[in-house]
mmCIF file of C-alpha atoms and ligand atoms in Angstrom:
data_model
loop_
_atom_site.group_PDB
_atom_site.id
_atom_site.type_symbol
_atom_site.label_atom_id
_atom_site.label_comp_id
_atom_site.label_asym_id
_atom_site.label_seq_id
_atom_site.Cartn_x
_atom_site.Cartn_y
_atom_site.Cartn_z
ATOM 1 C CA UNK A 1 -33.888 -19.855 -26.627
ATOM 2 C CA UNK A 2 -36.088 -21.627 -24.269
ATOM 3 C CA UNK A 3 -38.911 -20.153 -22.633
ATOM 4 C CA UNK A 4 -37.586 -20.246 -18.988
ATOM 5 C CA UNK A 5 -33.843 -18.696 -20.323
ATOM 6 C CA UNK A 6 -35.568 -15.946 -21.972
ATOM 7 C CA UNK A 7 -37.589 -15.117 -18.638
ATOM 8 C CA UNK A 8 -34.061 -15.407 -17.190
ATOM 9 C CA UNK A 9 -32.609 -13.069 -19.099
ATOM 10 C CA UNK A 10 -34.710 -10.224 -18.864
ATOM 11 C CA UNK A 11 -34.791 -10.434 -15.258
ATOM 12 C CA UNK A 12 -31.010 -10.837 -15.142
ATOM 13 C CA UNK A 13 -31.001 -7.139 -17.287
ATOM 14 C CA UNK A 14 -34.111 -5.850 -15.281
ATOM 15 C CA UNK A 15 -32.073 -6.259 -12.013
ATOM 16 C CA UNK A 16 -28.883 -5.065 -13.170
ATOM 17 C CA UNK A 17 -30.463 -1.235 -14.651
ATOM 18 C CA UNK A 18 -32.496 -0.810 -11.570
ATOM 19 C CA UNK A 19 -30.453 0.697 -8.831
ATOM 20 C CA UNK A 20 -30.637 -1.285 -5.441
ATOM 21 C CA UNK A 21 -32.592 1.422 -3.507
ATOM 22 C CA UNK A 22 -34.223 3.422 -6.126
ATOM 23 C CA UNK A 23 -37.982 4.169 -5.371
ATOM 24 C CA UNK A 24 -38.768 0.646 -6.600
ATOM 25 C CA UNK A 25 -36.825 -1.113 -4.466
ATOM 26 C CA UNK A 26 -37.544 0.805 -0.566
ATOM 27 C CA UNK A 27 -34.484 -1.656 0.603
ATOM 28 C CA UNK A 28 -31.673 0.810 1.610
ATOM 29 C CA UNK A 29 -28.384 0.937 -0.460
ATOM 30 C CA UNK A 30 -26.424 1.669 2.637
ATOM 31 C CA UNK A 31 -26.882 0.224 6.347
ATOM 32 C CA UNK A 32 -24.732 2.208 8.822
ATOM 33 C CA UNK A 33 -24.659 1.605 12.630
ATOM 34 C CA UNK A 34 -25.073 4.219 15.312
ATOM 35 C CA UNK A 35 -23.984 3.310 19.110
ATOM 36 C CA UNK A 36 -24.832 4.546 22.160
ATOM 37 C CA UNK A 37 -24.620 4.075 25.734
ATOM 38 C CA UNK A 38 -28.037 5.351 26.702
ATOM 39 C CA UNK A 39 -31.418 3.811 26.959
ATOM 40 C CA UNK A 40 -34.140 3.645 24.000
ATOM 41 C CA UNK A 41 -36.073 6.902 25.479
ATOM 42 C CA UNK A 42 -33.107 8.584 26.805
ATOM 43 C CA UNK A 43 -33.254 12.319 25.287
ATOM 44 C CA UNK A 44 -29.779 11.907 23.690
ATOM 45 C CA UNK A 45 -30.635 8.543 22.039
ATOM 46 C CA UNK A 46 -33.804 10.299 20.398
ATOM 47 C CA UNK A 47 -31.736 12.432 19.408
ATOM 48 C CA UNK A 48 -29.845 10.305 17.528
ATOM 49 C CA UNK A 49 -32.760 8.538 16.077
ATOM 50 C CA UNK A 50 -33.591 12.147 14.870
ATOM 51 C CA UNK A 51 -30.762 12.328 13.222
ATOM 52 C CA UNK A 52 -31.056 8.973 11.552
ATOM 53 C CA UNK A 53 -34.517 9.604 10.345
ATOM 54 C CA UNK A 54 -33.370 12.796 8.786
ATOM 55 C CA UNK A 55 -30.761 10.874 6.883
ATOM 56 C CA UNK A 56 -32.903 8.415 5.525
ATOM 57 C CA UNK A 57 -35.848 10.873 4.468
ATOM 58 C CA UNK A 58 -32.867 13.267 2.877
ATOM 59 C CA UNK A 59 -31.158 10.286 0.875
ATOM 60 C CA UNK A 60 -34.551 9.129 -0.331
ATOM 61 C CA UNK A 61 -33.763 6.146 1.829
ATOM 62 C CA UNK A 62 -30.758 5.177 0.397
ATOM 63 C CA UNK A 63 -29.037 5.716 3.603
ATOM 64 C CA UNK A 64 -30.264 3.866 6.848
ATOM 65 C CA UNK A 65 -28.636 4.402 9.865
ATOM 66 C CA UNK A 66 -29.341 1.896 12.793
ATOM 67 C CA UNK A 67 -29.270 3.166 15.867
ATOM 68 C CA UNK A 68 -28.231 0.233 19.156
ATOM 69 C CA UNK A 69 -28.934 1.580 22.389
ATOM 70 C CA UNK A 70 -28.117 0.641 25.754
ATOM 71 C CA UNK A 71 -24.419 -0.652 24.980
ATOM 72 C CA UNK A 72 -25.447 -2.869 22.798
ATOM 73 C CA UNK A 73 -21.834 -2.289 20.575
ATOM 74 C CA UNK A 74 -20.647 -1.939 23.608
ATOM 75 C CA UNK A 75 -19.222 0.685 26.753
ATOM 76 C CA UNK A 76 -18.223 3.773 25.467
ATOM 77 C CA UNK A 77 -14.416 3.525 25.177
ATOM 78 C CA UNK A 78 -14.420 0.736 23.055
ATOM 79 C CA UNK A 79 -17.219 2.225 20.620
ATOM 80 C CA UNK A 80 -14.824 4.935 20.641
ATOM 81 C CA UNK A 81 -12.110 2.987 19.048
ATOM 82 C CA UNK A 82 -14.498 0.952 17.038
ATOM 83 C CA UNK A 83 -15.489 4.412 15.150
ATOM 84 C CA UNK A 84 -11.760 4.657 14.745
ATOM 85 C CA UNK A 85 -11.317 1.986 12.911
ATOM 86 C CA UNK A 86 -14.327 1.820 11.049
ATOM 87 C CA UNK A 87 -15.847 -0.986 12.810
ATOM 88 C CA UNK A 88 -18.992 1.412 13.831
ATOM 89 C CA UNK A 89 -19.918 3.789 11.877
ATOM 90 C CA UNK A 90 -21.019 6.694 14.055
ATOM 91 C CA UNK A 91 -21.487 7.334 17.998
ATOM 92 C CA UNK A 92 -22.331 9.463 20.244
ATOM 93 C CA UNK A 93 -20.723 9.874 23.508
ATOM 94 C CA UNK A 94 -19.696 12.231 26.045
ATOM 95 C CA UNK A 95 -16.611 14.487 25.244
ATOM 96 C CA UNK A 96 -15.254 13.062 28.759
ATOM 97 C CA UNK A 97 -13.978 9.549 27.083
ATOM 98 C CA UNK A 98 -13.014 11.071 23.860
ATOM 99 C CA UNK A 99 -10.029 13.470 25.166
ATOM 100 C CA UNK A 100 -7.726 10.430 25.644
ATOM 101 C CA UNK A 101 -7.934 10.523 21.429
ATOM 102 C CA UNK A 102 -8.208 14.311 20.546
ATOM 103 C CA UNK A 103 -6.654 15.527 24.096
ATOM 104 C CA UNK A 104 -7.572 19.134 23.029
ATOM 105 C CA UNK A 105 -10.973 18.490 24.117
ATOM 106 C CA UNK A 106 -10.398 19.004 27.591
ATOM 107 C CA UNK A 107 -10.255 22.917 27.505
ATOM 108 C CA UNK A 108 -14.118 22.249 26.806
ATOM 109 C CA UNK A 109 -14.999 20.128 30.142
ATOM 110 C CA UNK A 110 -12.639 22.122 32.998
ATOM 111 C CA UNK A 111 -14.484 22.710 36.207
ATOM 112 C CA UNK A 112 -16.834 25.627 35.987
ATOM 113 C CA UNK A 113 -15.374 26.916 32.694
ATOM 114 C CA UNK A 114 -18.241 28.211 31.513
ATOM 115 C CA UNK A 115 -20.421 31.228 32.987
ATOM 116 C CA UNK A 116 -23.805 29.192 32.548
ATOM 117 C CA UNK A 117 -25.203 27.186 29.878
ATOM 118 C CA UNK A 118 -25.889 29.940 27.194
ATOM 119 C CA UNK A 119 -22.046 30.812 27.763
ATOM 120 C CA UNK A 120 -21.506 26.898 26.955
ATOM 121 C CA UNK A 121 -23.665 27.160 23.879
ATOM 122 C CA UNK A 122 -22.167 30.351 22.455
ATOM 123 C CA UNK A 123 -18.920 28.517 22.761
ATOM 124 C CA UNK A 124 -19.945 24.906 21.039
ATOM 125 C CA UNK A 125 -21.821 26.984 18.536
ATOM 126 C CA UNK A 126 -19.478 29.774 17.106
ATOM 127 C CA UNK A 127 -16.315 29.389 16.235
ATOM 128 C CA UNK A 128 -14.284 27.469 18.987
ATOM 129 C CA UNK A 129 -16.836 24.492 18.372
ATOM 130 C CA UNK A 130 -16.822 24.708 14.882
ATOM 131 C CA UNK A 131 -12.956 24.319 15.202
ATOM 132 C CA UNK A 132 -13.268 21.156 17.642
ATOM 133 C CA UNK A 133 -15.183 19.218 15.566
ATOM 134 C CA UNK A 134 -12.582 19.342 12.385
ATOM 135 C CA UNK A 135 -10.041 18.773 14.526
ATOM 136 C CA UNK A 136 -10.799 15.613 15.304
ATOM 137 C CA UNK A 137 -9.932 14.325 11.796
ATOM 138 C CA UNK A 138 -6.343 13.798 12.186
ATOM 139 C CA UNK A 139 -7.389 10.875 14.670
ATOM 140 C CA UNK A 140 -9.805 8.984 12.426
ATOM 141 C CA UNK A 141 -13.031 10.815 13.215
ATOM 142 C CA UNK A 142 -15.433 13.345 11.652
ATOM 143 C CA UNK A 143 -16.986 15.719 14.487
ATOM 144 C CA UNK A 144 -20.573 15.779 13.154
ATOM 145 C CA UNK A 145 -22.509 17.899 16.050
ATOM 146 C CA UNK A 146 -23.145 18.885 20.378
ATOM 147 C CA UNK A 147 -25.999 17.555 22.332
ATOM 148 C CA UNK A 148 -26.786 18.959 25.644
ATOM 149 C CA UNK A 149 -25.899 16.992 29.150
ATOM 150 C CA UNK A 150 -26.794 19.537 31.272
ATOM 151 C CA UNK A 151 -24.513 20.129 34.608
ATOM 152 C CA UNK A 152 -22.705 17.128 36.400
ATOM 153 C CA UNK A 153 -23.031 16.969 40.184
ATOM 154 C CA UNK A 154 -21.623 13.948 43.066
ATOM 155 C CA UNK A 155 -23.399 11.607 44.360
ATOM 156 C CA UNK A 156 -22.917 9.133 46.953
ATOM 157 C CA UNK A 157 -24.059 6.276 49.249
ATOM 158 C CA UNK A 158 -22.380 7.363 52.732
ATOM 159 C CA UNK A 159 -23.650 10.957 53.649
ATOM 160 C CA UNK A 160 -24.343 14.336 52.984
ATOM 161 C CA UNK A 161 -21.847 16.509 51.162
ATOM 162 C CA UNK A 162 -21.758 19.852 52.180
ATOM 163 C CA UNK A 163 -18.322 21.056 52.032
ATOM 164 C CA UNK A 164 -15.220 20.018 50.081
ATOM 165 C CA UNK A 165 -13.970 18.443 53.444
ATOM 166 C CA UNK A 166 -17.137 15.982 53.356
ATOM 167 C CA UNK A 167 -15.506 14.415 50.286
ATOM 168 C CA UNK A 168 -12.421 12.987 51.579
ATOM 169 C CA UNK A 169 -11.385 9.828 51.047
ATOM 170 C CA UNK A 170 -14.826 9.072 49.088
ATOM 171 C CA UNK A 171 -14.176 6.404 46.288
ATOM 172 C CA UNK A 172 -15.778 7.966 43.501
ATOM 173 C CA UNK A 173 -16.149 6.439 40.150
ATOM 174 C CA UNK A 174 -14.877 8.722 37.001
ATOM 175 C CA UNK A 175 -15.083 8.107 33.143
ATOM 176 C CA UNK A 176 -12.374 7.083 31.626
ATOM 177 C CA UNK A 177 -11.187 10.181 31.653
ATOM 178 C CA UNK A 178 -7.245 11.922 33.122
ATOM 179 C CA UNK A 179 -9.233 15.209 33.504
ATOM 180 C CA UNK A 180 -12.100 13.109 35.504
ATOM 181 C CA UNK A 181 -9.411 11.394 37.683
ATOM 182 C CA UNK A 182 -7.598 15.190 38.533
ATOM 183 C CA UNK A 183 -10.781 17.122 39.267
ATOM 184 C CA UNK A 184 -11.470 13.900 41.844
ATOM 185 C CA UNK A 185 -8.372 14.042 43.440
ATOM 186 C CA UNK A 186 -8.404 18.215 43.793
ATOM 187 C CA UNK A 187 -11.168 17.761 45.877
ATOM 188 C CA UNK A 188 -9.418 15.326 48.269
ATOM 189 C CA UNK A 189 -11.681 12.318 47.214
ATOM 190 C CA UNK A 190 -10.103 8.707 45.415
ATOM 191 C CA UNK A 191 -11.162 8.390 41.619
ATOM 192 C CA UNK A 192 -12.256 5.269 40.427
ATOM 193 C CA UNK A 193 -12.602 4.649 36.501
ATOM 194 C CA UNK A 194 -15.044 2.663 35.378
ATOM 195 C CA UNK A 195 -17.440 2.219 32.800
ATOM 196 C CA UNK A 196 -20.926 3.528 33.290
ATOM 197 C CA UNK A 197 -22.778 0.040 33.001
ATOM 198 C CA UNK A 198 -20.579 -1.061 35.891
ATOM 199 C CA UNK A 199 -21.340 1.453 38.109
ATOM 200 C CA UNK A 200 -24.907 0.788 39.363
ATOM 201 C CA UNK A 201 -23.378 -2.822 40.850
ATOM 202 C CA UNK A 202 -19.819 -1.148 42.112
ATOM 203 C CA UNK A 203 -22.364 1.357 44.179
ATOM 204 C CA UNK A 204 -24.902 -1.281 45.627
ATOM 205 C CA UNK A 205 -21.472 -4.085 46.567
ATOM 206 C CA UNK A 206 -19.858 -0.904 47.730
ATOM 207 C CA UNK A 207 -16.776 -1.301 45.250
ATOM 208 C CA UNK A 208 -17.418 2.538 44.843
ATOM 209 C CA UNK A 209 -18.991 4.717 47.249
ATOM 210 C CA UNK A 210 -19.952 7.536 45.220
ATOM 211 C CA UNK A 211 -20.395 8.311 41.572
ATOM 212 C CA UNK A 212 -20.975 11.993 39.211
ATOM 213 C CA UNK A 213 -23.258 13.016 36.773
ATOM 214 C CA UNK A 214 -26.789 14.987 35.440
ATOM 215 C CA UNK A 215 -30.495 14.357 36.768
ATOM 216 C CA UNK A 216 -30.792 12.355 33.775
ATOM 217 C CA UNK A 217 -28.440 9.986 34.171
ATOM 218 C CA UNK A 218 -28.595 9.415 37.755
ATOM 219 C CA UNK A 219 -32.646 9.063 37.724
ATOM 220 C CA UNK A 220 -32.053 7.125 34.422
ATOM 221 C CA UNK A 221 -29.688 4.311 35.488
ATOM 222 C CA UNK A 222 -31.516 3.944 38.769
ATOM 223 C CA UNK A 223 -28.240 5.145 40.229
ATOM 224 C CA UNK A 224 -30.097 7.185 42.874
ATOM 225 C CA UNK A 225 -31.796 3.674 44.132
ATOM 226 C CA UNK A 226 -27.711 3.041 45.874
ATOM 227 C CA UNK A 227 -26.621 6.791 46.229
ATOM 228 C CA UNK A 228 -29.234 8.736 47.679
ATOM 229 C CA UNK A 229 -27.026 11.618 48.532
ATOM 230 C CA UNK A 230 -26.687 14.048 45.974
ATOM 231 C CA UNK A 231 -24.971 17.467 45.938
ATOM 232 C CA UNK A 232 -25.691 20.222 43.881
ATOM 233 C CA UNK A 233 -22.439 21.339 43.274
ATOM 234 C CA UNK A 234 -22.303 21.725 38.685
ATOM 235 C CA UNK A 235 -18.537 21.093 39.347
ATOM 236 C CA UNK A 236 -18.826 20.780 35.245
ATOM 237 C CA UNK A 237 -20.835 20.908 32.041
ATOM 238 C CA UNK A 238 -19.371 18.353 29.396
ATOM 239 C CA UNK A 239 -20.735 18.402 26.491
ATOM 240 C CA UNK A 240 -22.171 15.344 24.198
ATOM 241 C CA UNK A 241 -20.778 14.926 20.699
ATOM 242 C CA UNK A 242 -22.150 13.072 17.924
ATOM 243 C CA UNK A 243 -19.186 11.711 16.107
ATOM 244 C CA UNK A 244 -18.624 9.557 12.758
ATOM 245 C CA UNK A 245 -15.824 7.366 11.331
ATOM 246 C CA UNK A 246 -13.800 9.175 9.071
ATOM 247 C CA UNK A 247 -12.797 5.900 6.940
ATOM 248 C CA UNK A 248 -16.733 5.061 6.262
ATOM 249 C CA UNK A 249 -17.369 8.836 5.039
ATOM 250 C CA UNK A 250 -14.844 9.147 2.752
ATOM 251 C CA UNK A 251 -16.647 5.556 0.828
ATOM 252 C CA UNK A 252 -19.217 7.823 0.699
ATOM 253 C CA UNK A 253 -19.806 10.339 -2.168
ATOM 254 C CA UNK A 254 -19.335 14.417 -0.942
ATOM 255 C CA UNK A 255 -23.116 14.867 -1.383
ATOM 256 C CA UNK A 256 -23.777 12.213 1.085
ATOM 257 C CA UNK A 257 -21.310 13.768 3.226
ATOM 258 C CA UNK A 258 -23.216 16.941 3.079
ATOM 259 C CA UNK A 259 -26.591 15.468 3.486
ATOM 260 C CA UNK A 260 -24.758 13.493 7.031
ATOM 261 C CA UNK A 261 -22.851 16.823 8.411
ATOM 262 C CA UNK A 262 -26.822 18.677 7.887
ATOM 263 C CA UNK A 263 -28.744 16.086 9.482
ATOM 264 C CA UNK A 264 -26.744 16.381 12.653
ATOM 265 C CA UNK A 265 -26.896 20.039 12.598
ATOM 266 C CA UNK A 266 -30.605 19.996 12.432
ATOM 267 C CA UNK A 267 -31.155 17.270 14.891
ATOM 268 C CA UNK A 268 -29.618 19.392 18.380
ATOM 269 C CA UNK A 269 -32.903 21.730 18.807
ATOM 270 C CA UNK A 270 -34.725 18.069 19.176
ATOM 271 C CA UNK A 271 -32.409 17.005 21.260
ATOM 272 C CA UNK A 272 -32.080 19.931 23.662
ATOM 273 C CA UNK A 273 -35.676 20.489 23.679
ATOM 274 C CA UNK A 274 -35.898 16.533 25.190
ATOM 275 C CA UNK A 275 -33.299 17.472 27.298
ATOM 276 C CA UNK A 276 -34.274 20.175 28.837
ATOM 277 C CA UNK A 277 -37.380 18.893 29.501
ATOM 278 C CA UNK A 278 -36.412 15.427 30.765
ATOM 279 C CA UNK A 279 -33.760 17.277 32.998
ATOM 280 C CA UNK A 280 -36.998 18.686 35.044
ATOM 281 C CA UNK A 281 -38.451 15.070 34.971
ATOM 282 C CA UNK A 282 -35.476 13.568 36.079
ATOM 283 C CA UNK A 283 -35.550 16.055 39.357
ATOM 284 C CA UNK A 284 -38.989 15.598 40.077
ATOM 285 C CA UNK A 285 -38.680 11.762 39.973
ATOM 286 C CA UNK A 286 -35.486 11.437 42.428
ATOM 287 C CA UNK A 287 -37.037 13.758 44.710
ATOM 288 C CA UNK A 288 -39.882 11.929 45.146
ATOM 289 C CA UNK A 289 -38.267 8.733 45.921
ATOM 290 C CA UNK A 290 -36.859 10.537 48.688
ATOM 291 C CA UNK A 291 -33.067 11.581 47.732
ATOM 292 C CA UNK A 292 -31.560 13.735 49.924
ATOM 293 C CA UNK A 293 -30.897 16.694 47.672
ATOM 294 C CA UNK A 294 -28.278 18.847 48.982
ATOM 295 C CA UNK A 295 -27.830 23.047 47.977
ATOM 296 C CA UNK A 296 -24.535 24.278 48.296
ATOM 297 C CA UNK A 297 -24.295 27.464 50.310
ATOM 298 C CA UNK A 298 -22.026 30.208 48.214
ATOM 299 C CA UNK A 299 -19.206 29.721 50.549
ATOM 300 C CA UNK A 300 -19.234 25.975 49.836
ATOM 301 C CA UNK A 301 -19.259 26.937 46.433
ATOM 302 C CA UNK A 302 -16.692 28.997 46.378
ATOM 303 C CA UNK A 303 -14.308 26.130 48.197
ATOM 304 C CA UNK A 304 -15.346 23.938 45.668
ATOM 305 C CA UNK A 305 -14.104 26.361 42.793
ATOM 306 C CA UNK A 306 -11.007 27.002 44.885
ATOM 307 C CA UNK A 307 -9.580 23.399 44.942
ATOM 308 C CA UNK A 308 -10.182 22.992 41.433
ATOM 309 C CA UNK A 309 -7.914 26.155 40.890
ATOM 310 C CA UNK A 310 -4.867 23.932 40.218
ATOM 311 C CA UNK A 311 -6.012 22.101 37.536
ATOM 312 C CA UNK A 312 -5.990 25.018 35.799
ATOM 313 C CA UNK A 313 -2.634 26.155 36.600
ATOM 314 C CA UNK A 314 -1.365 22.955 35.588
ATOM 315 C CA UNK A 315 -2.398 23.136 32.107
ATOM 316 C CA UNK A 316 -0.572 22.626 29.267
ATOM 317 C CA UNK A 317 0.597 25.791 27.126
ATOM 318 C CA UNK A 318 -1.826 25.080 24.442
ATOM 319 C CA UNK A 319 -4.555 23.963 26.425
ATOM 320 C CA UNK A 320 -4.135 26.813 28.885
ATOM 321 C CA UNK A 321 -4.545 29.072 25.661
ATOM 322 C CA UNK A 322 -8.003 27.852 24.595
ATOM 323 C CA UNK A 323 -9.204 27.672 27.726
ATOM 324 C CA UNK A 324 -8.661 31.455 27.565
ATOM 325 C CA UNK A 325 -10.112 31.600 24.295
ATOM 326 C CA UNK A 326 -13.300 29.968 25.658
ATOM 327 C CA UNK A 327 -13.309 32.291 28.976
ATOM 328 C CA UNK A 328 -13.229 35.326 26.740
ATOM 329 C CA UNK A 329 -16.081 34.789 24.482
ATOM 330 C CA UNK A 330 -18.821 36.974 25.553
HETATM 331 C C1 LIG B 1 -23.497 10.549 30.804
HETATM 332 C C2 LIG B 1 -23.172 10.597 29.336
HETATM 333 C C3 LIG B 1 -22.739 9.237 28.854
HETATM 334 C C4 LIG B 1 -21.629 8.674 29.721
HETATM 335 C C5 LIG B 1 -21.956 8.789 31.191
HETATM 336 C C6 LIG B 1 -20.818 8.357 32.114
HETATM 337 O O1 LIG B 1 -23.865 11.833 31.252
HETATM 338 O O2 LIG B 1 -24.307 10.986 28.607
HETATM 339 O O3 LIG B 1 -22.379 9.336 27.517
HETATM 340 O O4 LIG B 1 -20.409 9.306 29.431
HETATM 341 O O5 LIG B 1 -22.364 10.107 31.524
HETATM 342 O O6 LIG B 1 -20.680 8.943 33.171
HETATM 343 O O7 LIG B 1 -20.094 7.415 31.764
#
């Protein structure tokens, strides 16, 4: 054999006993991709990279898990559906987008369902959330954790809202979302889905005149710069979910699985913790540009949880049931 075959050959066996990703080799076995909506130092998206960095240091590194930020796969419906079908192989997004696949979901985001945010947790945490996330394997996906988003409020460009009555006829943009649309329209205002990247343009050309959402988002996407009024209303709490395709897990072996489902798990006290603290930041920030921040008074309040009333009368059997379910847990 020459000399330069036999140097051939060895390397040819060399490369074919040592494993791509073994301890010699730092190169990842697996690259997976992670999307979501939110900017780089958005609380939620370091929450994902938590979770990505606990993947990688708990697979030895075989697993990597890239995480694209601000939309980068794309608005959240369609990284919804991309999950689906494997095309991405986790997200996370807001359970508001994600009923129109796993319908169920919206006993967990009716108007002031929950007593306060510890009610919300107890909820997501025990049993009922437990039970949410497995059921969303029947349509493709594998429920993998909750992240916090805090309370949503309106917002608008036009004037102060005070009462339900200084909604009407507001065009107010929604998630993709049938729940989003209803709660709109029980308030006398006109829903307008959207995607969230459209919405800071449909504000400022006046397409929309009002929008809904947390201190995060709304100081986050600059929102507040076109929509100046905001109400303090919590009309709902909807919770993030961190979601992953079930056709790439089940390539992957059940210890991987395992190693995935944990990381998530272990990630939401980072995550909360950001969020909690950002929410505060978020506040302070919009305030001092000079947003008119408006305080319901308890009658208002009570109006407010009066027109939603229907919504909740109109419920399906089922749903109507687990929204009981969640009412009832103490
Ligand atoms: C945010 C949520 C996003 C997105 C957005 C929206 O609070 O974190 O995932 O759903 O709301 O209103 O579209």
């Amino acid at each position: 054999m020459k000399k330069w075959m036999y140097v051939f050959a060895v390397l040819a066996v060399v490369t074919m006993v040592l494993p791509l990703g073994s301890p010699a080799s730092a190169a990842p076995q697996t690259i997976l991709r992670l999307g979501e909506t939110h900017v780089a130092d958005y609380p939620t998206t370091k929450g994902d990279m938590e979770f990505a960095r606990l993947v990688e240091e708990r697979t030895g590194g075989r697993i990597k898990i890239e995480v694209f930020h601000s939309k980068q796969l794309g608005e959240e419906k369609a990284v919804i559906e991309g999950v689906q079908f494997g095309a991405i192989d986790f997200t996370r997004v807001s359970i508001s987008p994600l009923a129109a696949f796993a319908p169920m979901f919206d006993a967990l985001q009716m108007p002031y369902l929950y007593r306060g945010e510890e009610h919300m947790w107890k909820v997501l945490n025990g049993e009922i959330g437990e039970s949410f996330l497995k059921s969303l394997e029947p349509a493709n996906f594998v429920g993998l954790c909750w992240y916090d988003s805090g309370a949503r409020n309106f917002y608008n460009s036009k004037k102060e809202i005070k009462t339900v009555a200084d909604l009407k006829g507001l065009k107010i943009r929604v998630q993709e979302s049938k729940l989003m649309m209803g709660l709109v329209s029980s308030l006398g205002a006109v829903p307008t889905p959207m995607p969230f990247g459209e919405v800071y343009s449909a504000l400022q050309t006046g397409v929309i005149e009002g929008a809904e959402n947390n201190w995060p988002s709304y100081f986050s996407t600059s929102h507040y710069e076109v929509a100046k009024f905001f109400t303090l209303d919590g009309h709902t709490r909807v919770p993030e979910i961190l979601i992953a395709s079930k056709i790439v897990m089940d390539k992957l072996s059940k210890e991987d699985q395992e190693i995935i489902k944990k990381a998530a798990k272990d990630s939401m006290p980072y995550q909360i913790k950001l969020w909690k603290e950002f929410e505060k930041v978020a506040e302070e920030k919009v305030r001092a540009k000079g947003c008119v921040i408006t305080a319901l008074t308890p009658e208002a309040q009570a109006d407010f949880q009066k027109a939603m009333q229907p919504m909740y009368d109109q419920l399906k059997p089922e749903l109507k049931e687990m929204v009981k379910k969640i009412q009832d847990v103490k």
